[in-house]
């Protein structure tokens, strides 16, 4: 089993070597904690529920189902599954921060890196497909004029992450 973590030229221009080590420790923690597997399973479950909800909706439309009597309970379940998937993603970010701080022996390296990356994302927003935002250490969409509610975010707030990292103790 091999894992790869890529860094952009931009991040190497922004961060010191110590800060970059903190980011890499965070990213390698995602690998160590099986976050890709956990996220994939959560996405598959949410997609399955959404598929069932759509099938029921189309079945009701073309199969002579009831006329708006109570709606589609699976539709509500599909929405809940999506929200839970996003909440899981946020909790995995906190866990990777903690594990990264454990690897580094401090939370300050990653905290400083997050501050710099958040400022950079706000100044120069990246042209990123929202579906790929989870692939970045900070939300690359944070600099866009319209931000969605925290409930729909795949990343916890950078400020909360920084506060937790600065409170880190071995």
Coordinates of C-alpha atoms in Angstrom, one line a residue:
X1 CA 0.0 0.0 0.0
X2 CA 1.4 3.3 -1.1
X3 CA 0.0 6.8 -0.5
X4 CA 0.9 10.0 -2.3
X5 CA 0.4 13.5 -1.1
X6 CA 0.9 16.3 -3.7
X7 CA 1.8 19.9 -3.0
X8 CA 1.5 22.8 -5.3
X9 CA 4.2 25.3 -6.2
X10 CA 2.0 27.9 -4.6
X11 CA 1.9 26.3 -1.2
X12 CA 5.7 26.0 -1.2
X13 CA 5.9 29.7 -1.9
X14 CA 3.6 30.6 0.9
X15 CA 4.7 28.3 3.8
X16 CA 8.0 27.8 5.6
X17 CA 9.5 24.3 5.7
X18 CA 8.2 23.8 9.3
X19 CA 4.7 24.9 8.3
X20 CA 4.8 22.6 5.2
X21 CA 5.8 19.7 7.4
X22 CA 2.7 20.4 9.5
X23 CA 0.5 20.3 6.4
X24 CA 2.1 17.1 5.2
X25 CA 1.7 15.6 8.7
X26 CA -2.0 16.5 8.5
X27 CA -2.4 15.0 5.0
X28 CA -0.5 11.8 6.0
X29 CA -2.8 11.5 9.0
X30 CA -5.8 11.3 6.6
X31 CA -4.0 8.2 5.1
X32 CA -3.2 6.7 8.5
X33 CA -6.7 7.3 9.8
X34 CA -8.3 5.6 6.7
X35 CA -10.3 8.8 6.0
X36 CA -10.5 8.1 2.2
X37 CA -12.1 4.8 2.9
X38 CA -14.5 6.2 5.6
X39 CA -15.5 9.1 3.3
X40 CA -16.0 6.7 0.3
X41 CA -18.3 4.4 2.3
X42 CA -20.3 7.4 3.6
X43 CA -20.6 8.8 0.1
X44 CA -21.7 5.4 -1.2
X45 CA -24.4 5.1 1.5
X46 CA -25.6 8.6 0.8
X47 CA -25.7 8.0 -2.9
X48 CA -27.7 4.7 -2.4
X49 CA -30.3 6.4 -0.3
X50 CA -30.6 9.3 -2.8
X51 CA -31.0 6.7 -5.6
X52 CA -33.8 5.0 -3.7
X53 CA -35.5 8.3 -3.1
X54 CA -35.4 9.2 -6.8
X55 CA -36.7 5.8 -7.8
X56 CA -39.6 6.2 -5.4
X57 CA -40.3 9.7 -6.7
X58 CA -40.3 8.6 -10.4
X59 CA -42.3 5.5 -9.5
X60 CA -45.0 7.7 -7.8
X61 CA -45.1 10.0 -10.8
X62 CA -45.4 7.4 -13.5
X63 CA -46.8 4.5 -11.5
X64 CA -49.9 6.3 -10.2
X65 CA -48.7 6.8 -6.7
X66 CA -50.5 8.9 -4.2
X67 CA -50.9 12.6 -4.9
X68 CA -48.7 14.5 -2.5
X69 CA -49.8 12.6 0.6
X70 CA -47.0 12.9 3.0
X71 CA -44.2 13.4 0.4
X72 CA -41.2 11.1 0.1
X73 CA -39.7 10.1 3.4
X74 CA -36.6 8.7 1.6
X75 CA -36.0 12.2 0.1
X76 CA -35.7 13.6 3.6
X77 CA -33.5 10.7 4.6
X78 CA -31.3 11.4 1.5
X79 CA -30.9 15.0 2.6
X80 CA -30.0 13.9 6.1
X81 CA -27.5 11.4 4.8
X82 CA -25.8 14.2 2.8
X83 CA -25.6 16.4 5.9
X84 CA -24.2 13.6 7.9
X85 CA -21.6 13.0 5.2
X86 CA -20.5 16.6 5.4
X87 CA -20.4 16.5 9.2
X88 CA -18.3 13.4 9.0
X89 CA -15.9 15.2 6.7
X90 CA -15.6 18.1 9.1
X91 CA -14.9 15.7 12.0
X92 CA -12.2 13.9 10.0
X93 CA -10.4 17.2 9.4
X94 CA -10.3 17.8 13.2
X95 CA -8.9 14.3 13.7
X96 CA -6.3 14.8 11.0
X97 CA -5.3 18.1 12.6
X98 CA -4.9 16.3 16.0
X99 CA -2.9 13.4 14.5
X100 CA -0.7 15.8 12.5
X101 CA 0.1 17.7 15.7
X102 CA 0.9 14.4 17.4
X103 CA 3.4 13.6 14.6
X104 CA 4.9 17.0 14.7
X105 CA 5.0 17.2 18.5
X106 CA 3.2 20.6 18.3
X107 CA 0.1 22.2 16.9
X108 CA 1.7 25.5 16.1
X109 CA 3.3 24.5 12.7
X110 CA 0.0 23.5 11.2
X111 CA -1.9 26.4 12.9
X112 CA 0.5 29.0 11.3
X113 CA 0.1 27.2 7.9
X114 CA -3.7 27.3 8.2
X115 CA -3.6 31.0 8.9
X116 CA -1.5 31.7 5.9
X117 CA -3.5 29.4 3.6
X118 CA -6.8 30.9 4.7
X119 CA -5.6 34.4 4.0
X120 CA -4.3 33.3 0.6
X121 CA -7.6 31.6 -0.3
X122 CA -9.5 34.8 0.6
X123 CA -7.2 37.1 -1.3
X124 CA -6.9 34.9 -4.5
X125 CA -9.8 32.4 -4.6
X126 CA -8.9 29.3 -6.6
X127 CA -11.0 28.1 -9.6
X128 CA -12.0 24.8 -7.9
X129 CA -15.0 22.7 -8.6
X130 CA -17.0 22.6 -5.3
X131 CA -17.1 18.8 -5.4
X132 CA -13.3 18.8 -5.1
X133 CA -13.0 21.2 -2.2
X134 CA -12.4 18.3 0.2
X135 CA -9.1 17.7 -1.5
X136 CA -7.6 20.9 0.0
X137 CA -6.3 21.5 3.5
X138 CA -8.4 24.7 3.8
X139 CA -11.7 25.4 2.0
X140 CA -10.5 26.8 -1.4
X141 CA -13.9 28.4 -1.9
X142 CA -13.7 30.6 1.2
X143 CA -12.7 33.7 -0.9
X144 CA -15.7 33.5 -3.1
X145 CA -18.4 36.2 -2.5
X146 CA -21.1 33.6 -1.5
X147 CA -20.4 31.1 1.1
X148 CA -22.9 28.4 2.0
X149 CA -24.0 27.8 5.6
X150 CA -21.5 26.0 7.8
X151 CA -23.9 23.0 7.9
X152 CA -23.2 22.4 4.2
X153 CA -19.4 22.8 4.5
X154 CA -17.0 19.9 4.1
X155 CA -14.4 21.8 6.2
X156 CA -14.7 23.1 9.8
X157 CA -13.9 26.8 10.2
X158 CA -10.2 27.5 10.0
X159 CA -10.4 29.6 13.1
X160 CA -11.8 26.8 15.1
X161 CA -9.1 24.4 13.8
X162 CA -6.4 26.9 14.7
X163 CA -7.8 27.4 18.2
X164 CA -7.8 23.6 18.7
X165 CA -4.3 23.2 17.4
X166 CA -3.0 26.0 19.7
X167 CA -4.6 24.2 22.6
X168 CA -2.9 20.9 21.6
X169 CA -1.1 19.1 24.3
X170 CA 0.9 15.8 24.0

